[in-house]
Every structure is written in structure tokens, then in C-alpha cells.
Coordinates of C-alpha atoms in Angstrom, one line a residue:
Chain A
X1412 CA 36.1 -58.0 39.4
X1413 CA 36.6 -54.5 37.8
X1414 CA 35.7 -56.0 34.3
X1415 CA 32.0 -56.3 35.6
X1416 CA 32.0 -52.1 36.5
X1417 CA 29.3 -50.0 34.7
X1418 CA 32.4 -48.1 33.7
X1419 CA 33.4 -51.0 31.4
X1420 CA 30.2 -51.8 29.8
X1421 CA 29.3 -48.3 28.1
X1422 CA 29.1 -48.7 24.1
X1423 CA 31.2 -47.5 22.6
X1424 CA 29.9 -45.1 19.5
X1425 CA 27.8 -46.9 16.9
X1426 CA 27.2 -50.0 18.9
X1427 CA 24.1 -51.5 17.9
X1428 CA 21.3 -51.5 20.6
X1429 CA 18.6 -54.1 19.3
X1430 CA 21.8 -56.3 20.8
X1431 CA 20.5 -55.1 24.4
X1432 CA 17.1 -57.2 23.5
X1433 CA 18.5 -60.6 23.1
X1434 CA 21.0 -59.9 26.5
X1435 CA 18.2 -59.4 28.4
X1436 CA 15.9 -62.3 26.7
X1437 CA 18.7 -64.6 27.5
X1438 CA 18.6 -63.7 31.4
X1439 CA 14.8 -63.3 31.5
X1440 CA 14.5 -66.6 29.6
X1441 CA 16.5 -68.9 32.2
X1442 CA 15.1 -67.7 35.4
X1443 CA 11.2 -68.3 34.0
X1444 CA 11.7 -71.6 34.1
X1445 CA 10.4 -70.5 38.0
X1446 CA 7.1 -71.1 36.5
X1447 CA 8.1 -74.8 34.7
X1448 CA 8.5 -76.4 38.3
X1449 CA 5.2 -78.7 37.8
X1450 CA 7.5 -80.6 35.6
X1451 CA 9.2 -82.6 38.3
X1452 CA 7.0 -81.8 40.9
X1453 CA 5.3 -84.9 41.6
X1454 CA 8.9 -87.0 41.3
X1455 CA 9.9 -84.6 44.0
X1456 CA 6.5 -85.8 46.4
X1457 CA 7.6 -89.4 45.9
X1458 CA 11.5 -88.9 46.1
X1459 CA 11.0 -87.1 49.6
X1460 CA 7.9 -88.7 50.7
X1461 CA 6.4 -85.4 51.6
X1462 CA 3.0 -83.7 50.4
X1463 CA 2.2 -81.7 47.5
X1464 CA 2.2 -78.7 49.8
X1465 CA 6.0 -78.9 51.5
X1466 CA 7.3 -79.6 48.0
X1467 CA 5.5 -75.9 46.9
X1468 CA 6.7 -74.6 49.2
X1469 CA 10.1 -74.4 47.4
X1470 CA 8.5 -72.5 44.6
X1471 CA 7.0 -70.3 47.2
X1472 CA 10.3 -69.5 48.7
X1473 CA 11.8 -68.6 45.2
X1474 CA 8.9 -66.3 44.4
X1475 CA 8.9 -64.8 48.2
X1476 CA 13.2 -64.0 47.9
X1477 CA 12.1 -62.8 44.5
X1478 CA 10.4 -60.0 45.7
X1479 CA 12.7 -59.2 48.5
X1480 CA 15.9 -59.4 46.9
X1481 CA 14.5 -56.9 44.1
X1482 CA 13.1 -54.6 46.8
X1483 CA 16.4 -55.0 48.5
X1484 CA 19.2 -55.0 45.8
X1485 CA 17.4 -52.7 43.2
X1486 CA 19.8 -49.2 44.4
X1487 CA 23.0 -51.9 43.9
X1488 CA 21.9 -53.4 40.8
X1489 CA 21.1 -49.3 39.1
X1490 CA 24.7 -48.3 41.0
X1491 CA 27.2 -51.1 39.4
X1492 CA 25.1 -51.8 36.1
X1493 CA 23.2 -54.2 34.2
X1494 CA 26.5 -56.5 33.7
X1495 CA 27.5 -57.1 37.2
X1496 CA 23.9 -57.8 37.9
X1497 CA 23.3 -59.8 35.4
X1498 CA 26.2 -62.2 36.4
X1499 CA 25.5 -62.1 40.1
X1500 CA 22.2 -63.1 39.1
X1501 CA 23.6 -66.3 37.0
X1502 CA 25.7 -67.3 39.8
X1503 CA 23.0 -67.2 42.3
X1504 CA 20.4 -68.8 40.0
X1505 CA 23.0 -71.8 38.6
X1506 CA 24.0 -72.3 42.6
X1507 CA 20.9 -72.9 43.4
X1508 CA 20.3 -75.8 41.5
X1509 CA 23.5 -76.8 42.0
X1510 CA 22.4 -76.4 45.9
X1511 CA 19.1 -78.3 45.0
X1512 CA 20.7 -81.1 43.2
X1513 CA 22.8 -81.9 46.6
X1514 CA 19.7 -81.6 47.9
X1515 CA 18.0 -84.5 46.0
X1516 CA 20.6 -86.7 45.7
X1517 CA 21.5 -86.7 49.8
X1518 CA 17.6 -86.8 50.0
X1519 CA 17.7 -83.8 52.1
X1520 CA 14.5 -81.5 51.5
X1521 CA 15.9 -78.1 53.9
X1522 CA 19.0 -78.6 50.9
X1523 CA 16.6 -77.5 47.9
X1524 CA 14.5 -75.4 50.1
X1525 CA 17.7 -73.7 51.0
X1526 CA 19.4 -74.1 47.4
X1527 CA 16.3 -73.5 44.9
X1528 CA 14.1 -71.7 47.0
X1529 CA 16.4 -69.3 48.4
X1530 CA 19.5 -69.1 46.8
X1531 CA 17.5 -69.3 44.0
X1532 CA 15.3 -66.7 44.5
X1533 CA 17.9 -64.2 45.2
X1534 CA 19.4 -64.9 41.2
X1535 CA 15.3 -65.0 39.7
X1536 CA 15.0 -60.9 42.0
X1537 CA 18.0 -60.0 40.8
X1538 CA 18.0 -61.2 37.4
X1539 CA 14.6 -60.0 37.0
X1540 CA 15.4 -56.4 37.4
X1541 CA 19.1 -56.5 36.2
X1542 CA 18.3 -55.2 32.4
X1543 CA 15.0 -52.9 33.0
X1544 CA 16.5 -49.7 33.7
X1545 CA 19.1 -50.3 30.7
X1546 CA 16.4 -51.1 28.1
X1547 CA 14.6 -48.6 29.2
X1548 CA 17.6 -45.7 28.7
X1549 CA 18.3 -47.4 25.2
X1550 CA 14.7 -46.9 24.0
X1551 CA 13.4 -43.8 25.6
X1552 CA 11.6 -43.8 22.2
X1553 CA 9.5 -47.2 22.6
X1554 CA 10.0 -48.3 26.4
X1555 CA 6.9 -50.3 26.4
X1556 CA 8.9 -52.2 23.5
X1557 CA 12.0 -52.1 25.0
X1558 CA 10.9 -53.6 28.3
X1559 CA 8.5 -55.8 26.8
X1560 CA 10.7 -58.3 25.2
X1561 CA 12.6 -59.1 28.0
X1562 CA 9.7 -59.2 30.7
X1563 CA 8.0 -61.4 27.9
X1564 CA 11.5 -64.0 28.0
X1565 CA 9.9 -64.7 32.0
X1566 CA 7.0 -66.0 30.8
X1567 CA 8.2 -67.7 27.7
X1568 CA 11.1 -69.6 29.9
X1569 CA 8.9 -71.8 30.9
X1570 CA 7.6 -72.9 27.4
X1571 CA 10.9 -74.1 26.9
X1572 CA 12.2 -75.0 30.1
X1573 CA 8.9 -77.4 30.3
X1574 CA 9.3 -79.5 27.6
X1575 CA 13.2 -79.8 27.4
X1576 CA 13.0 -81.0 31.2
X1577 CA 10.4 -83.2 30.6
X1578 CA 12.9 -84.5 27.5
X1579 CA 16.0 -84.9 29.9
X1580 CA 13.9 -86.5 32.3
X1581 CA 13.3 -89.5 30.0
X1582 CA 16.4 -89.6 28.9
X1583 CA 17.8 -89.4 32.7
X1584 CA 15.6 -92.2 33.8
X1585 CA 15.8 -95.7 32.6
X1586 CA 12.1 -96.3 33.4
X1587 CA 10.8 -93.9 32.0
X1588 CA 9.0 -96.3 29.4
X1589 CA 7.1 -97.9 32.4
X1590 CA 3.4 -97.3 32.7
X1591 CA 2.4 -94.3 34.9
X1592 CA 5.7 -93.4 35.0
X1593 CA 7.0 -90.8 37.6
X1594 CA 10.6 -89.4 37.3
X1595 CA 13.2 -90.7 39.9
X1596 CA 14.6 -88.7 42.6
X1597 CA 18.2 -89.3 40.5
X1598 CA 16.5 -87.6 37.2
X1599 CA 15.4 -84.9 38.7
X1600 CA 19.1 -84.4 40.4
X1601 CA 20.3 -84.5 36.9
X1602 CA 17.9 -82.7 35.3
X1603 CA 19.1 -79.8 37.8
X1604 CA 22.4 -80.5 36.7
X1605 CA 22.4 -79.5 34.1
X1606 CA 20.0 -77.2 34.2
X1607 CA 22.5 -75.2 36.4
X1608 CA 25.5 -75.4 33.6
X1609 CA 22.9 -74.2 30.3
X1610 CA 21.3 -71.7 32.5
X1611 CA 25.2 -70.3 34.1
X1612 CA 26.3 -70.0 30.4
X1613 CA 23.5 -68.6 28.7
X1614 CA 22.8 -65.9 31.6
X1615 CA 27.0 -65.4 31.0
X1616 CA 26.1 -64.8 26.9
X1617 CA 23.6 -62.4 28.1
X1618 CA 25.9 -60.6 31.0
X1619 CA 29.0 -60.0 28.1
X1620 CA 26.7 -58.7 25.7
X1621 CA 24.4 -55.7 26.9
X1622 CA 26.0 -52.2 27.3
X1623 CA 24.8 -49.1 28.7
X1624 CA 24.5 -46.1 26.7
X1625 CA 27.0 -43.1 27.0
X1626 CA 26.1 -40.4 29.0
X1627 CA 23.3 -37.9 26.9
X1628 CA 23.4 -40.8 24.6
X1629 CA 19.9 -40.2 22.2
X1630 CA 18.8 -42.7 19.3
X1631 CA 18.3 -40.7 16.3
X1632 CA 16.0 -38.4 15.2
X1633 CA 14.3 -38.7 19.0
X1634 CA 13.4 -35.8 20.7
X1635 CA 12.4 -36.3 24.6
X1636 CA 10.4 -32.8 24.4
X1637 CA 8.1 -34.5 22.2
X1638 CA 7.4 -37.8 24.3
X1639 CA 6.7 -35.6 27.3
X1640 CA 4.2 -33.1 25.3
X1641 CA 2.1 -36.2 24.7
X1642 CA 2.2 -38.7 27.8
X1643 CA 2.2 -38.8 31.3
X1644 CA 6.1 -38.4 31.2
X1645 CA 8.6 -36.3 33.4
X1646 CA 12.2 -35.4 32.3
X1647 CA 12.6 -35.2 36.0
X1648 CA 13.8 -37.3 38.2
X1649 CA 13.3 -38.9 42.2
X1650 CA 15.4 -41.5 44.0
X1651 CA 13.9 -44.7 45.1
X1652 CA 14.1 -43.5 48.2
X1653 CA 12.0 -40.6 47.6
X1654 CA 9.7 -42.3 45.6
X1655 CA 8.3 -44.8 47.9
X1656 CA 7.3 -41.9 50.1
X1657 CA 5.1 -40.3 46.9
X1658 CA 1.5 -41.5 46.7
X1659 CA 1.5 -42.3 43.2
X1660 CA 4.3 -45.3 44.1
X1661 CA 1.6 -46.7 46.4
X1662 CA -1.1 -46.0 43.6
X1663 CA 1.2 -47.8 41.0
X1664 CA 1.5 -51.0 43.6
X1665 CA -2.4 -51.2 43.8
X1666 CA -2.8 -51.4 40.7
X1667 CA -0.4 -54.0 40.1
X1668 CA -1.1 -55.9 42.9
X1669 CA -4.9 -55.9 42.0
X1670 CA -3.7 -57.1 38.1
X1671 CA -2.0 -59.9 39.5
X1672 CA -3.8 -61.1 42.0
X1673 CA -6.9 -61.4 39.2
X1674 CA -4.9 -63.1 36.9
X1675 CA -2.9 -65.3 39.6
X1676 CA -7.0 -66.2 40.4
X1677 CA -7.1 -68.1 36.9
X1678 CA -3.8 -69.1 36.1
X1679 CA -3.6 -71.2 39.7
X1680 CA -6.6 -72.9 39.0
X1681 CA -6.6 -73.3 34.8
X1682 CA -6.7 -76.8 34.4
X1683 CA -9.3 -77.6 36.9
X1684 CA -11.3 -74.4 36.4
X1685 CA -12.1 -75.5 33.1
X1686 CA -13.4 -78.8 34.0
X1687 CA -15.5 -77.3 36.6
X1688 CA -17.0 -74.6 34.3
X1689 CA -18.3 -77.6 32.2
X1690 CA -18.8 -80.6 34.6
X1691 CA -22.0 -81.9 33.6
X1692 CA -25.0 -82.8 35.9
X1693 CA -23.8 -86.7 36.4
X1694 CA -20.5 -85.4 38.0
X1695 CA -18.6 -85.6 34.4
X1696 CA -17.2 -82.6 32.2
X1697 CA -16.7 -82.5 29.2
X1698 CA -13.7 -80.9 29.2
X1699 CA -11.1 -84.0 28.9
X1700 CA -8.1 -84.0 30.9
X1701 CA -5.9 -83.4 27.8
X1702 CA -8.0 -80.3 26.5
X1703 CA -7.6 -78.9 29.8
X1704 CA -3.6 -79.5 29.3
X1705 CA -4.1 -77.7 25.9
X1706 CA -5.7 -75.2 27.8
X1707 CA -3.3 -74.6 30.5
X1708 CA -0.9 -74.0 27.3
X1709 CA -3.1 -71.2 25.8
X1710 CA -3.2 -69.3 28.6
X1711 CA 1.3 -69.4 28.6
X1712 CA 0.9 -68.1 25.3
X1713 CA -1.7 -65.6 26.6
X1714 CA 0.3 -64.4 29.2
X1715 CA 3.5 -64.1 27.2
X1716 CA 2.1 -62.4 24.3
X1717 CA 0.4 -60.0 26.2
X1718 CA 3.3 -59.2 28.0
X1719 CA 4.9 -58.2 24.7
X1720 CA 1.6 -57.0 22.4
X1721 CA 0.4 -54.9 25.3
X1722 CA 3.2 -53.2 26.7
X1723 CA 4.6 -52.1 23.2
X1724 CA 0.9 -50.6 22.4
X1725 CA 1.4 -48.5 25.7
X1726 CA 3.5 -46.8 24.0
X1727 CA 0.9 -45.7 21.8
X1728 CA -1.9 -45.1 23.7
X1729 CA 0.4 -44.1 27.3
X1730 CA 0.5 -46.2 30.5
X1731 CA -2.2 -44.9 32.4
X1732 CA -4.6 -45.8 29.2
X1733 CA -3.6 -48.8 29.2
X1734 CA -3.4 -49.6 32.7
X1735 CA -6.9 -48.6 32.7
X1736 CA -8.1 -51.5 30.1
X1737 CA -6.0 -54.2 32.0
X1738 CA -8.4 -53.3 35.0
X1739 CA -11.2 -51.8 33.6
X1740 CA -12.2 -53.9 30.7
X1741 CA -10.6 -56.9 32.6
X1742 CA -13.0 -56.5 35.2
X1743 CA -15.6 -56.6 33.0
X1744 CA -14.5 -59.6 31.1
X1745 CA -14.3 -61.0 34.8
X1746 CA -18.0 -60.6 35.2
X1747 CA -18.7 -61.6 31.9
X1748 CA -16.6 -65.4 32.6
X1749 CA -18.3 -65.7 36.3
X1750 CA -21.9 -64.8 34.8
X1751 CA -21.9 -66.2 31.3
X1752 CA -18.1 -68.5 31.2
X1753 CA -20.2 -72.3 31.2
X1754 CA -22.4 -71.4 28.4
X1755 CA -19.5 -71.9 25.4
X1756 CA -16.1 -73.4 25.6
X1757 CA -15.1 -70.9 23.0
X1758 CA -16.5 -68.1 25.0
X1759 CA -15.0 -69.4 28.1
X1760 CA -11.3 -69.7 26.4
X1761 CA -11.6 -66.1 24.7
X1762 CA -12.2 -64.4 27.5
X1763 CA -9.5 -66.4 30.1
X1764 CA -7.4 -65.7 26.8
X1765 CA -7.6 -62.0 26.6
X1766 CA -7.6 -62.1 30.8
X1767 CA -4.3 -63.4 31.3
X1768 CA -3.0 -61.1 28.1
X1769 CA -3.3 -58.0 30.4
X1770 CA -2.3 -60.1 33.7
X1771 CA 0.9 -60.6 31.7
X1772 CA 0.6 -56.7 29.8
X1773 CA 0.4 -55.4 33.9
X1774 CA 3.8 -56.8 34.9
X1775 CA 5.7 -55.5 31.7
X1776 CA 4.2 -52.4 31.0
X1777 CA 4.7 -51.4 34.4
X1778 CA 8.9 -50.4 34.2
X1779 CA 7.7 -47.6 31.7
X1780 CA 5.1 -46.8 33.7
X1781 CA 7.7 -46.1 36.8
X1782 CA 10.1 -44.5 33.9
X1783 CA 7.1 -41.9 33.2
X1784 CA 6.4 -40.8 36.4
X1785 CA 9.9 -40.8 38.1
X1786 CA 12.5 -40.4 35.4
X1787 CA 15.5 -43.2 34.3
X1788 CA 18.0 -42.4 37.5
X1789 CA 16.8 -45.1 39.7
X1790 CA 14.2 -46.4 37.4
X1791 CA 15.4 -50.4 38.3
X1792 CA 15.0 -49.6 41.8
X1793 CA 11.8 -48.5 42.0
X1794 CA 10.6 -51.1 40.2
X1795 CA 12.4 -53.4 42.5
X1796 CA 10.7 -52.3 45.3
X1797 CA 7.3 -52.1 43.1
X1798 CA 7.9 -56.3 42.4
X1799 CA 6.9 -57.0 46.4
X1800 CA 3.1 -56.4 45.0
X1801 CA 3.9 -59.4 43.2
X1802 CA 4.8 -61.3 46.2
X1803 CA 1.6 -60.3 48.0
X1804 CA -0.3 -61.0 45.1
X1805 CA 1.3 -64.1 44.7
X1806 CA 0.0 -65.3 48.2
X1807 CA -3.0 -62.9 48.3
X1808 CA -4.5 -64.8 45.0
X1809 CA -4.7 -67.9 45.7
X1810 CA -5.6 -67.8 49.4
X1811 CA -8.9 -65.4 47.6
X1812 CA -9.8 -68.3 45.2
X1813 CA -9.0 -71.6 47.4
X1814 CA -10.7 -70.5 50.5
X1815 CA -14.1 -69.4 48.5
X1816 CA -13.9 -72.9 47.1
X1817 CA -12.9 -75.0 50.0
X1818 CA -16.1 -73.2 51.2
X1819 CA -18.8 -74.3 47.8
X1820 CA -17.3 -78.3 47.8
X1821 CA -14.8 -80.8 47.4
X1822 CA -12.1 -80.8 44.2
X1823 CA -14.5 -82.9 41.2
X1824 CA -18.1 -81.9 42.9
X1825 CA -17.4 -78.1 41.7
X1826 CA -19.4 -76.0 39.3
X1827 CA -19.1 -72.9 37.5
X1828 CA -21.8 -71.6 40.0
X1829 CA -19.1 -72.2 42.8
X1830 CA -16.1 -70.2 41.5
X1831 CA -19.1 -66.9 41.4
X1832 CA -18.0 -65.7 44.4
X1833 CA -14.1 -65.9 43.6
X1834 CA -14.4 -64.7 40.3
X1835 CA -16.7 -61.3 41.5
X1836 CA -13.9 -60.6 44.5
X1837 CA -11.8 -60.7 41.9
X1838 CA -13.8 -58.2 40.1
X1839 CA -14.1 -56.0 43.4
X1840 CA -10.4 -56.1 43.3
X1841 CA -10.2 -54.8 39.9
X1842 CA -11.9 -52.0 40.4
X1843 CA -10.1 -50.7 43.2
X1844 CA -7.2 -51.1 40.7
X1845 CA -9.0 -49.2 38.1
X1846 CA -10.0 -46.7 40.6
X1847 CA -5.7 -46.5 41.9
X1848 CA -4.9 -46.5 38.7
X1849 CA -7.0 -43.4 37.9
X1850 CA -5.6 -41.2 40.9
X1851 CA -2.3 -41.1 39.3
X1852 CA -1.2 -38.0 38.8
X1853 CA 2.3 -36.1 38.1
X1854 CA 4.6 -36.5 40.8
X1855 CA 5.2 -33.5 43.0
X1856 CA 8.2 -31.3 42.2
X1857 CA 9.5 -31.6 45.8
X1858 CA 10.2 -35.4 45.3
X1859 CA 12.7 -34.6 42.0
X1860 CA 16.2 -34.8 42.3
X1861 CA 18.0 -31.2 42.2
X1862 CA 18.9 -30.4 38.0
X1863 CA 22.2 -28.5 38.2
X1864 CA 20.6 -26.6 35.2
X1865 CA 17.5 -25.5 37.1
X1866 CA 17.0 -23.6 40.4
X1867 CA 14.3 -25.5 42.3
X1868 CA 11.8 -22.8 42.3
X1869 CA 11.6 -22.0 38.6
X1870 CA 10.7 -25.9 37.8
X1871 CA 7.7 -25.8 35.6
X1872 CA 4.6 -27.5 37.0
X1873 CA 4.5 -31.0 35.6
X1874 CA 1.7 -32.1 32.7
X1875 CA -0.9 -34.7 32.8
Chain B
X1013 CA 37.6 -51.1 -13.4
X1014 CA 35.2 -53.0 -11.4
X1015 CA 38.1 -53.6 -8.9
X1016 CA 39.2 -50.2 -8.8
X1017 CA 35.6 -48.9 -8.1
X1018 CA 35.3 -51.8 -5.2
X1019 CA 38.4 -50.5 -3.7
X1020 CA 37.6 -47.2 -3.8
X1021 CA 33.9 -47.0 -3.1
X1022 CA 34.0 -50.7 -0.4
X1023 CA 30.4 -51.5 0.3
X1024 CA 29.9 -50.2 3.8
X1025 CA 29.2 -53.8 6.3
X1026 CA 28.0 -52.9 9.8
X1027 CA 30.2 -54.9 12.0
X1028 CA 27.2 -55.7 14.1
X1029 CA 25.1 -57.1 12.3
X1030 CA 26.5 -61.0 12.6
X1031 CA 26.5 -60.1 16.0
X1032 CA 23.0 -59.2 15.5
X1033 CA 21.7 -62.5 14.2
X1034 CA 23.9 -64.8 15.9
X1035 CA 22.3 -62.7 19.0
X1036 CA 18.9 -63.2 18.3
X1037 CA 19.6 -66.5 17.1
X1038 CA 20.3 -67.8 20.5
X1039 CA 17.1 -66.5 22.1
X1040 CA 14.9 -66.6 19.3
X1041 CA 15.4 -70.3 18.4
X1042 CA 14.8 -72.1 21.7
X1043 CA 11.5 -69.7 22.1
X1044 CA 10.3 -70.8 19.2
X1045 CA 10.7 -74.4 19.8
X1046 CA 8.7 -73.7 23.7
X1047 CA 6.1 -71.7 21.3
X1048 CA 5.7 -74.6 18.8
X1049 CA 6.0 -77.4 22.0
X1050 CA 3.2 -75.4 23.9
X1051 CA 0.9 -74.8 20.5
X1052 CA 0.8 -78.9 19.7
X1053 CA -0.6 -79.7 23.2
X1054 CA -3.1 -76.6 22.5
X1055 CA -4.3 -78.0 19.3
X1056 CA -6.2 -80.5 21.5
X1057 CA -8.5 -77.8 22.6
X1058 CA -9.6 -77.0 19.4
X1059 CA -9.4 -81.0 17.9

């Protein structure tokens, strides 16, 4: 497997690096369909016979394996390269379905627990990570940029992956004409399929086509002394093992973990939300069920948008800026939604719009952030271990928003008044982010990795 | 002479830019079919 070495995949002089982009797209675009599972879920409650609950628990498992495998493998995946990564990744990801399939088609539910969920899950960690740290050392000029095009393929894989799979579904099933139909067990089997063999070689396209850069490799006309005179930036750098030990690591994981648990608050609850906010005094809203769907859509193109828009402006403006509007003005917006959200639709869609723009911004401005404040030699690391905020968040979330409203009523008696209280922890939570997020400061020079052309003591102190 | 200059002065071709588009071709096409799938069910919050 010596073809897969970082050794073999560095460019070779003029190679072209907007082709890293689409290598990493291609991997970040298969393992988002994690967030198109709704699309079979319901055939899965009536192929097994189990609740909605046991059959989301397989998404849970992906998303928990997701987190730990990052935090685990991020040292291997920086050590052997984005290549070897990358393909591990596909391998684990299309074995998992092909896992799951088994799964449906012997009616065995531990099978796509053990095959989707956590073989699964080890592909989505891996995958996740596998092309950060190369984007980012290809565009030390625009890392926001780099990094947000291919965080922005994980939340646009599952505007794809939903439709297609509803498409193969149909053409899977015989019944699918019937009136309230739901997908057979078999369909979904197939679905996963094939699923497994488009996913293996598109993953493969995106494995055999990104490089690394040569060693003191430097786009043209870029000068790093620059980018560090006006940002938050170091030219040093610390381990992963060093920097979990650094408070601004911890500081960075608040922050994030307070983004996305907000944003998890909404997106978890979108399509009934809505019809709460605007559920009239005789019990009926006036959102439809099918606005709602439209709704549910916006906020994917929120998310995935922002993830792009907002992490190229950090650029601009620096990540701590930025960082500071996903949590300041977002919790502002926050109050604005819980206070004022039922009196307009348009209102009420705006500001859930712009919400979930810096939920997504958060996750894929965040690799540049790490880049910034502990250097490119084990940026993909770091941010592996950084992703388990994500898992916390990711249970954290919607435990905050279903136990406030298991507490104010039953699912179709709810209000706006009853998500108050959610919405304004939510809030809480965002300040403490914004409040993290502001105690960043330059890493101390004791954490950076020895420079062979600097003795230790003459380092300079670092800039704000 | 036209020839002559062509084979002396060849217009330089990058070899990467097929690459390029065939590249961004297989990511950019499907995404933009999720966008436009995902945009007709949202024009039923503003119908």
C-alpha cells in the first residue's frame, strides 16, 4: 500500500491546486449524506418493527464514532497524508452500508447498528478531517476559502443524497405508486447498495486526485509575514498533544460547542418549530405541513452557504471577529426569534435563516481558526480532537430543547410562548461562547515546537 | 507563415486545466442538482 504514502502524493512543480477543492468536495460530499437519513427512516421503523428512537439511534452512533474516530485518528491521518486517509475513509464509509444492507436484508437491526453506525462512523471521522490540514497548507493565503468549500460539501451531501435516495427508492420498490406509501425493507437494502458502490468510487476520484504541496512550497506573490502582521496568526507551531494542554484549545471547544448546540436547538426541531411558532388559538397553524418542508429546505441551504460565505469572509475580517458575530449577534438574533419570532413568518424565516448560516460558518471556519493559533504541523489533528465538541453538542442540544418542551405540553398543543425558555438557554449558552471566544489569546511560546532556526529564548512574543 | 509562427511561438495550454473542469464538473453538477431539488420544495414557503 506504498502508493497511498504522503511520499507519493506531493505535486509535482506547477500542479494546479484549485484541483485540491473538488478532491475534498468529493469526500465531504458522500459522507453528508449522514444528515439525509430521514429519507428511509420511517421504512426502517416498519421493516424492523422498532420505534422511531432505536432506529436513531444508528445515526446517533455514526455521529458519536464521528467524533471519536477524529479525536483518535487525527495524529495518523496528518502522519500518512490526505490520500491514505481519504481512502481508508471510503472503505470504512462504503463497508458500512454494505454492513447495513446485510443488515436489512437478514432483518437484523445490531447489523446496521454495527455496519452504518459504527463502521460508518469511523469513514464519516475520518473522512471528515482527511483533507483540512492539506487545504489549509495549499491556501495559507485564503484558509477560510480553502477549508470552506469542502466543510460546505458536508452539508450540501445531503441535498443531493436526499432526493436521489428518495428517487432510487421508487424505482426500488414496486409499490411505490400505492397511497401513503412507505419504502420496503428490500428498497432501503438496495438503496444502500448502491449507495456503497457511488459513494466507494467517488470518495476513490477524490483520494487519486489531491496532492500535498512540496516542502516550503508558497503560492505566488504570498508573503506569510504579512498574514501574521494583520491576524491572530502564528508562524509557530504546537503538536496536538501540546495543544490540548493550552487554554486557548479548551476556549476554541466552548465556543464551538456553544455554536452548535444553538444551531443543533433549531435545526432538530425546524419543521415542527415553525408550526408551533404560528399555531393559531383553535389548535391549527397556519404554517401547512409542506411550507414547513420548504422550510426545513431553507435552513440546508442556510447552513451550507454559511458554511462557505462565512468562513471565506474570516478571512477578511480574522477568526476571532467572526467568531464573535456567530455568537454575539447570533445570540441576539436568538432573543430576537424567542421574543418577537410569531409576529411575521418572514421575520421568523430571516432570522432562523441567518441563525443556522453561522451554526454552519462555526464548523468551517473553525480549521483556520486552529491553523492561526497553532500553526499547519498538526493542524488536522487538533481539529480532530476539537470535532468531540460536536459530539457533545450533538447530544447536549437536543436533550436542552426536548426536555424544556416535554415540560410546556404535548407535540401539536405547543406555542411560540413554550419554546421561550429553550430558545433563551440557548442564548445563555451563546454568550458563554462569546465570552470563550473573547479570552483567546496567542498561544504561549512554551507550547511551540522547537524551530531549528531559532534558540527558544530569543522567540519573539506573539501578536494579538 | 502562419505555420511557421505556430510552430515557433505554440500557444502555451496548461495541461491542467481539463483536469480542472472535468474536476469540478463531478462535484459541481450533482450539488447543483441537491441545490435546485432543495430550492423547488422551498418555493412553497414563499407560494
Amino acid at each position: 500500500m506504498g502508493w497511498l504514502d504522503r511520499e507519493r502524493t506531493i505535486a509535482p512543480p506547477g500542479f494546479n491546486r484549485w484541483l485540491v477543492p473538488p478532491a475534498a468536495l468529493a469526500v465531504h460530499l458522500c459522507i453528508g449524506q449522514a444528515y439525509a437519513t430521514s429519507v428511509y427512516k420511517t421504512a426502517l421503523v416498519k421493516h424492523f418493527g422498532a420505534s422511531l428512537t432505536e432506529i436513531g439511534v444508528i445515526f446517533s452512533i455514526a455521529i458519536v464514532m464521528l467524533g471519536l474516530s477524529a479525536a483518535i485518528m487525527g495524529t495518523w491521518v496528518d502522519k500518512n497524508g490526505p490520500r491514505k486517509a481519504m481512502f481508508t475513509s471510503a472503505v470504512f464509509w462504503a463497508s458500512g452500508f454494505l454492513v447495513g444492507s446485510l443488515g436489512i436484508f437478514s432483518g437484523q437491526l445490531w447489523l446496521v447498528y454495527l455496519g452504518y453506525g459504527f463502521i460508518g462512523g469511523i469513514g464519516l471521522g475520518i473522512g471528515y478531517i482527511s483533507p483540512v490540514s492539506t487545504l489549509i497548507k495549499w491556501f495559507p493565503d485564503r484558509p477560510g476559502l480553502a477549508t470552506g468549500m469542502a466543510i460546505m460539501g458536508f452539508g450540501g451531501g445531503a441535498l443531493i443524497a436526499s432526493p436521489v435516495s428518495t428517487a432510487l427508492l421508487k424505482m426500488y420498490d414496486p409499490n411505490s405508486g400505492a397511497k401513503g406509501w412507505v419504502a420496503s425493507g428490500d428498497s432501503v437494502g438496495k438503496l444502500f447498495l448502491t449507495l456503497a458502490v457511488v459513494y466507494l468510487a467517488y470518495m476513490m476520484f477524490g483520494a487519486f486526485t489531491i496532492k500535498v504541496p512540496a516542502e516550503g512550497w508558497k503560492p505566488a506573490g504570498f508573503d506569510p509575514a504579512k498574514v501574521k502582521a494583520a491576524t491572530l496568526v502564528t508562524t509557530d507551531n504546537v503538536s496536538a498533544k501540546n495543544a490540548v494542554k493550552t487554554r486557548q484549545f479548551w476556549l476554541v471547544w466552548i465556543a464551538l460547542f456553544c455554536n452548535v448546540t444553538a444551531g443543533i436547538g433549531i435545526l432538530e426541531q425546524a419543521a415542527p418549530m415553525i408550526q408551533d411558532f404560528f399555531r393559531q388559538s383553535d389548535g391549527v397553524s397556519l404554517v401547512s405541513a409542506a411550507v414547513a418542508a420548504g422550510f426545513v429546505g431553507l435552513l440546508s441551504i442556510g447552513n451550507m452557504s454559511g458554511r462557505f460565505a462565512w468562513s471565506a469572509t474570516s478571512d477578511v475580517t480574522g477568526r476571532k471577529r467572526i467568531y464573535m458575530m456567530y455568537l454575539g449577534v447570533g445570540a441576539v438574533l436568538y432573543t430576537v426569534l424567542a421574543l418577537a419570532g410569531s409576529t411575521s413568518t418572514f421575520l421568523y424565516v430571516a432570522l432562523a435563516f441567518v441563525i443556522i448560516s453561522f451554526y454552519g460558518g462555526g464548523f468551517a471556519t473553525v480549521p483556520a481558526y486552529l491553523r492561526d493559533l497553532f500553526g499547519t504541523f498538526q493542524v488536522g489533528a487538533i481539529h480532530g480532537r476539537l470535532l468531540t465538541a460536536w459530539s457533545a453538542a450533538g447530544i447536549a442540544g437536543p436533550l436542552i430543547v426536548n426536555a424544556f418542551l416535554d415540560a410546556q405540553g404535548k407535540p401539536g398543543q405547543l406555542t411560540a410562548a413554550s419554546y421561550q425558555p429553550a430558545l433563551l438557554t440557548m442564548v445563555g449558552l451563546l454568550v458563554i461562547g462569546f465570552v470563550a471566544n473573547l479570552l483567546v489569546k496567542p498561544v504561549d511560546a512554551r507550547f511551540h515546537e522547537p524551530r531549528p532556526d531559532r534558540v527558544r529564548s530569543e522567540e519573539p512574543a506573539m501578536e494579538a | 507563415m502562419s505555420t511557421a509562427q505556430t510552430t515557433v511561438n505554440p500557444t502555451p495550454v496548461n495541461p491542467s486545466t481539463g483536469k480542472l473542469v472535468v474536476a469540478w464538473a463531478l462535484v459541481g453538477v450533482p450539488l447543483g442538482y441537491g441545490v435546485y431539488e432543495t430550492l423547488t420544495r422551498v418555493a412553497a414557503l414563499f407560494g
